[in-house]
CSV table of C-alpha atoms in Angstrom, one decimal:
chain,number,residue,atom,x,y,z
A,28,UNK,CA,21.3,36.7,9.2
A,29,UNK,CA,18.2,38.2,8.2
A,30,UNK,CA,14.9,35.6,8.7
A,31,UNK,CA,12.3,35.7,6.0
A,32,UNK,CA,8.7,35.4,5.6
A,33,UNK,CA,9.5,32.0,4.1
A,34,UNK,CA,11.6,30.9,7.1
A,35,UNK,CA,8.8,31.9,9.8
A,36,UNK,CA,6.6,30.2,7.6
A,37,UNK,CA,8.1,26.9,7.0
A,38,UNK,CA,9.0,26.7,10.9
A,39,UNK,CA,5.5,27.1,11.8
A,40,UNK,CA,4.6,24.6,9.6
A,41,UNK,CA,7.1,21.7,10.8
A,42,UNK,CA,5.9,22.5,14.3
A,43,UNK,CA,2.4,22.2,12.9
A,44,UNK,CA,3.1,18.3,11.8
A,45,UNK,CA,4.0,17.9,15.9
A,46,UNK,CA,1.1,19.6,17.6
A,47,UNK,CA,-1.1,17.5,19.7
A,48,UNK,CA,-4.7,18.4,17.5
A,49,UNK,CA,-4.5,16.1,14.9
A,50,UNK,CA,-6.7,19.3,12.6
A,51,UNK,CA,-3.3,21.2,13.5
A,52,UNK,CA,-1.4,18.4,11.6
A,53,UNK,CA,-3.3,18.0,9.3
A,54,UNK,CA,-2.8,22.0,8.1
A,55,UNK,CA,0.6,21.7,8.6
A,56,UNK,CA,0.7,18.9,6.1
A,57,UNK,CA,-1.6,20.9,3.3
A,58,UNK,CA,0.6,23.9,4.0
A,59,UNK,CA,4.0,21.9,3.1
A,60,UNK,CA,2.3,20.6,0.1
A,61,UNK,CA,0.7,23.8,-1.3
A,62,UNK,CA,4.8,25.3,-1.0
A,63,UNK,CA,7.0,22.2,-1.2
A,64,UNK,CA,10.5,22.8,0.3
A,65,UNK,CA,13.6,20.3,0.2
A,66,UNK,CA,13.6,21.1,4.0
A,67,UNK,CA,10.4,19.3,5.3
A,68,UNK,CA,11.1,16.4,3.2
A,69,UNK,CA,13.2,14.5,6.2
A,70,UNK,CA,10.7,15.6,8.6
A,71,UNK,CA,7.7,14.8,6.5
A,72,UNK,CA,8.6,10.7,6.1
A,73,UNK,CA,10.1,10.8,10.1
A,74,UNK,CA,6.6,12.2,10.9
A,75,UNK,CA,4.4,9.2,8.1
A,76,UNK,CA,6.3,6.7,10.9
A,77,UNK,CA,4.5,7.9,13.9
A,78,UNK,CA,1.4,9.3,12.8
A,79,UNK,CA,-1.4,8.1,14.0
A,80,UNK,CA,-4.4,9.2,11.8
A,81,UNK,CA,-5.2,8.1,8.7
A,82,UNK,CA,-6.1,11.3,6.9
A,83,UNK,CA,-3.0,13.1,8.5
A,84,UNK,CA,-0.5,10.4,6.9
A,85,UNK,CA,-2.6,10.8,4.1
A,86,UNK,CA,-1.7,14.6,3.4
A,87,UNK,CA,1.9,13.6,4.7
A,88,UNK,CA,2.3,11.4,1.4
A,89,UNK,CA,0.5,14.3,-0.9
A,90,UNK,CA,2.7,16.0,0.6
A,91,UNK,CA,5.8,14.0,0.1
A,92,UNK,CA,4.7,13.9,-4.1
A,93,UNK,CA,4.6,17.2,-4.4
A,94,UNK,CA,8.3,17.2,-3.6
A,95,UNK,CA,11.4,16.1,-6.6
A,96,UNK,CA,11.3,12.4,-6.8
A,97,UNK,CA,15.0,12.6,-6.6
A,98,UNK,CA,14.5,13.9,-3.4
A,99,UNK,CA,11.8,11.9,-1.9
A,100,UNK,CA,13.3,8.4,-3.3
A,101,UNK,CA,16.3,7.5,-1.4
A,102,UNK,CA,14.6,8.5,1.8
A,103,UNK,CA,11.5,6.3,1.0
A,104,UNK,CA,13.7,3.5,0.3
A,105,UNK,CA,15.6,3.5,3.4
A,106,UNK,CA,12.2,3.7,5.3
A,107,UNK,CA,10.8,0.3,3.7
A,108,UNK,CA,14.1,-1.2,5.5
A,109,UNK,CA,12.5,0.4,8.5
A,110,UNK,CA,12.2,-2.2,11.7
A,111,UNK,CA,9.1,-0.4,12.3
A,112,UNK,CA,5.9,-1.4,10.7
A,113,UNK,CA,4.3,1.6,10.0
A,114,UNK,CA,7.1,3.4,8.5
A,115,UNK,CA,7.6,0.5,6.1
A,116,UNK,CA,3.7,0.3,5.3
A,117,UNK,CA,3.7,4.4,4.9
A,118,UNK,CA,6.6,4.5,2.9
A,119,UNK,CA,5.3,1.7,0.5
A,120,UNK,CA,2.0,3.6,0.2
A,121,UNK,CA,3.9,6.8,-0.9
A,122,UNK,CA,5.8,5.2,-3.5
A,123,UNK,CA,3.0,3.4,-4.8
A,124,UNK,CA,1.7,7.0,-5.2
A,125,UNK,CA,5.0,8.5,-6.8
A,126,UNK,CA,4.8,5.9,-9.1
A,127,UNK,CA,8.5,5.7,-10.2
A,128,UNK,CA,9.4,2.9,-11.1
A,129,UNK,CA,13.1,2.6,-9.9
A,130,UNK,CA,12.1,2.3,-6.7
A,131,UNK,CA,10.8,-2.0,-8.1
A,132,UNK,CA,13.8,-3.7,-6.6
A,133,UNK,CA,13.2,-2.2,-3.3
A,134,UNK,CA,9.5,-4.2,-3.8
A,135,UNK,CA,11.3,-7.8,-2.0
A,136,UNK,CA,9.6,-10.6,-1.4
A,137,UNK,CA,9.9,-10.2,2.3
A,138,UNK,CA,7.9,-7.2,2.2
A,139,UNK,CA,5.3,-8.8,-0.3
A,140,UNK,CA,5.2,-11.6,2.8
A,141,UNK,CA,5.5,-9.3,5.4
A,142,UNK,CA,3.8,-10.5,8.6
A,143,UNK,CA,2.3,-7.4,9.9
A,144,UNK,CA,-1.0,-7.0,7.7
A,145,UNK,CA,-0.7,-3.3,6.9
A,146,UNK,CA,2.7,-3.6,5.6
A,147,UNK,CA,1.9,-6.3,3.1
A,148,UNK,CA,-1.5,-4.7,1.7
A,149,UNK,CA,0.9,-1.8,1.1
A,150,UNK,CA,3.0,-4.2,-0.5
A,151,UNK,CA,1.2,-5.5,-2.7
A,152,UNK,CA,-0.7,-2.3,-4.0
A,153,UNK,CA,3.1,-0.8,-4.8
A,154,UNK,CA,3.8,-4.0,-6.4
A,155,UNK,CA,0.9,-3.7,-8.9
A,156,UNK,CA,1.9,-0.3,-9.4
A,157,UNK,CA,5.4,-0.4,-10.4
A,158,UNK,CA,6.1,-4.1,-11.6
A,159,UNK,CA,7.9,-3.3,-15.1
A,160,UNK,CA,7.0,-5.1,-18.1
A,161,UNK,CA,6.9,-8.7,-18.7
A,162,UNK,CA,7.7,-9.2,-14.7
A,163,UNK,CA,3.6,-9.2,-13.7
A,164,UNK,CA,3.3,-13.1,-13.9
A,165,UNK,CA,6.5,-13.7,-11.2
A,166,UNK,CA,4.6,-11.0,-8.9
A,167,UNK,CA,1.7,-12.5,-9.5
A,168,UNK,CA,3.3,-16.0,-8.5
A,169,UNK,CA,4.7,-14.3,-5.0
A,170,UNK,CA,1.3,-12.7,-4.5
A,171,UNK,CA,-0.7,-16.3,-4.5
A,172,UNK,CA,1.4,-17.6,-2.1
A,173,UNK,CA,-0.2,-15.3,0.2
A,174,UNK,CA,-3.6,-16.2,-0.5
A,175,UNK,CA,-6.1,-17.1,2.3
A,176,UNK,CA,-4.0,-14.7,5.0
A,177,UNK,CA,-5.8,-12.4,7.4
A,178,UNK,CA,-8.9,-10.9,7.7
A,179,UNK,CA,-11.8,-10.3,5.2
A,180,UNK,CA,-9.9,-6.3,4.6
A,181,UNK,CA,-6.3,-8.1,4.0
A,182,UNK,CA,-8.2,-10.8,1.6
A,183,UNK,CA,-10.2,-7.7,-0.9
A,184,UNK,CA,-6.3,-5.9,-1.1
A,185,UNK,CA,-5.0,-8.8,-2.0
A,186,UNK,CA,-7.4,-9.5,-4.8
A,187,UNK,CA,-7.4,-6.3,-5.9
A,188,UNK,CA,-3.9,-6.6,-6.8
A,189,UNK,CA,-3.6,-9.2,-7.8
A,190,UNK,CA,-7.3,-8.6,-10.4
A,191,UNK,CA,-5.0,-5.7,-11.7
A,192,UNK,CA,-2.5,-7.7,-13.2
A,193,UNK,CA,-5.1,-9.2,-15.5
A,194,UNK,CA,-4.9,-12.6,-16.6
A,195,UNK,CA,-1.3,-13.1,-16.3
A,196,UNK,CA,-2.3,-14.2,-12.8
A,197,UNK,CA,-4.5,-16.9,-14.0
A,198,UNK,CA,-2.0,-19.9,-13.8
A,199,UNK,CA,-1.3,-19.0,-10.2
A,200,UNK,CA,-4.8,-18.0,-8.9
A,201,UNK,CA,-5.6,-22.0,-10.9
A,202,UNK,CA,-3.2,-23.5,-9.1
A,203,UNK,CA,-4.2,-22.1,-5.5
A,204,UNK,CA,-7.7,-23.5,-6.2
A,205,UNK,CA,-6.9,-27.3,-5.7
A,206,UNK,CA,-4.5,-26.2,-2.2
A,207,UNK,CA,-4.6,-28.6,1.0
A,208,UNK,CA,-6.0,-25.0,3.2
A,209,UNK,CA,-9.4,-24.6,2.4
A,210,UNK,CA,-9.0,-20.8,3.3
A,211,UNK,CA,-6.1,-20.2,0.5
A,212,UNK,CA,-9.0,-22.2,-1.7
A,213,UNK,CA,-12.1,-19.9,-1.4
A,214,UNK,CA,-9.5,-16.5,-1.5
A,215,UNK,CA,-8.7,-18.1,-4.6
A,216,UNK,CA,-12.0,-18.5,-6.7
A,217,UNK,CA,-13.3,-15.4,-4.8
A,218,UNK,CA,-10.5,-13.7,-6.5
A,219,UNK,CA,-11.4,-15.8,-9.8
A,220,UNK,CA,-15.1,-14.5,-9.6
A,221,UNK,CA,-14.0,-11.0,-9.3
A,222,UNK,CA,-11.9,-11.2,-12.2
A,223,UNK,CA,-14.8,-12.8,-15.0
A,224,UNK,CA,-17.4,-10.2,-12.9
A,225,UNK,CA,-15.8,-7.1,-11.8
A,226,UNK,CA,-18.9,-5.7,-10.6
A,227,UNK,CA,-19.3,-8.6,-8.0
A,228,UNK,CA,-19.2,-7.4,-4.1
A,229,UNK,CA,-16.2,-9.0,-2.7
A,230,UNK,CA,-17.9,-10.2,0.6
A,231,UNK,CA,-20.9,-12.1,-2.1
A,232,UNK,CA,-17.7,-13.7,-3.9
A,233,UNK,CA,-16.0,-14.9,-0.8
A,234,UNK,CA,-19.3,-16.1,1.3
A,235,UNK,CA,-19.9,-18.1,-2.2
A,236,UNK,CA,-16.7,-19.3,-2.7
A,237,UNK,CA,-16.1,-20.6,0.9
A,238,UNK,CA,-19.7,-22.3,0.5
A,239,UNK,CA,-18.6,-23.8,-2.3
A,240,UNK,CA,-15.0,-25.3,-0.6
A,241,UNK,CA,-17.2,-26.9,2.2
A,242,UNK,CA,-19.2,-28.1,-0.1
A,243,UNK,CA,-16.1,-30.0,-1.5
A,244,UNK,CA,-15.8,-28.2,-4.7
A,245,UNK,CA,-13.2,-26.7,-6.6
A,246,UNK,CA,-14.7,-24.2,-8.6
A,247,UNK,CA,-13.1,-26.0,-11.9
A,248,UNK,CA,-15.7,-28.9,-12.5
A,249,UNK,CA,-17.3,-26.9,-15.4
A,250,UNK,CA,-14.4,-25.7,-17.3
């Protein structure tokens, strides 16, 4: 069997994604991009699982879109049934970035509500991206029930999402204003503010917010 250029190529490059120097992975990923090949794509989402920098997993889902989406999907949904966080969180990122919309009934509810942080921003951000048509004010339901979780990162992604549904979130965003948590309360007109003023810094809207919540306000007195 004779070995090609291409075949020292792409072996170089799969034992690029597993060097030690993260700069070395990092080529490796650029490199199966620039030339995709059916061949890396198994490797490419086994390595998005264990990855541990950012900008690497990055280029591993550029990567991953520059291959056929018939290629990339089924593997991308098996990995968001994955028992290991990142995998889930990594493959939900990439197919927020493919974009294809088959891949909405894979969005569940139990990944929308996952309990690691990371998988549910990624969630959420797939969510907005691929809801179809005339389905945004049910997601936006699920969405508010998460409302008032984590830190002050998990609280901006979850009101950017749910900001780029647009008013069909209203109802739900009203309703998690008048809550018994006082936390789900301030997320919630935070995330009210940043819809009417989109050029509002998120941490001004949430210091405000919770001000007004200890304060004993709703945020509805004048409307």
């Amino acid at each position: 069997m004779t070995i090609t250029r291409q075949d020292t190529d792409a072996t170089g490059a799969l034992e690029g994604l597993e060097d030690d120097r993260s700069s070395v992975r990092l080529r490796a990923a650029l490199a199966v991009g620039t030339a995709p090949d059916p061949r890396f794509i198994n490797k490419l989402i086994e390595r998005c699982a264990i990855e541990p920098e950012f900008f690497v997993r990055d280029m591993l889902t550029w990567a991953l879109t520059r291959h056929p989406v018939s290629m990339t999907l089924p593997a991308l949904l098996r990995e968001v049934r994955s028992e290991h966080a990142q995998a889930r969180s990594q493959a939900l990122h990439t197919l927020s970035k493919v974009g294809d919309r088959q891949a909405w009934p894979a969005i569940t509810r139990t990944l929308l509500s996952d309990a690691d942080d990371e998988v549910a921003r990624s969630a959420w951000r797939a969510a907005v991206v691929l809801v179809p048509e005339g389905e945004e004010s049910a997601l936006a339901t699920v969405l508010a029930t998460q409302l008032g979780r984590g830190g002050q990162q998990t609280h901006l992604s979850l009101s950017r999402a749910l900001v780029a549904l647009g008013d069909v979130m209203v109802p739900a965003l009203l309703a998690a204003t008048t809550a018994p948590d006082p936390r789900v309360r301030a997320h919630a007109l935070a995330t009210q503010r940043l819809l009417r003023e989109p050029d509002t810094g998120f941490e001004c809207a949430i210091e405000e917010a919770k001000r007004m919540v200890a304060l004993g306000g709703s945020g509805q007195e004048g409307h």
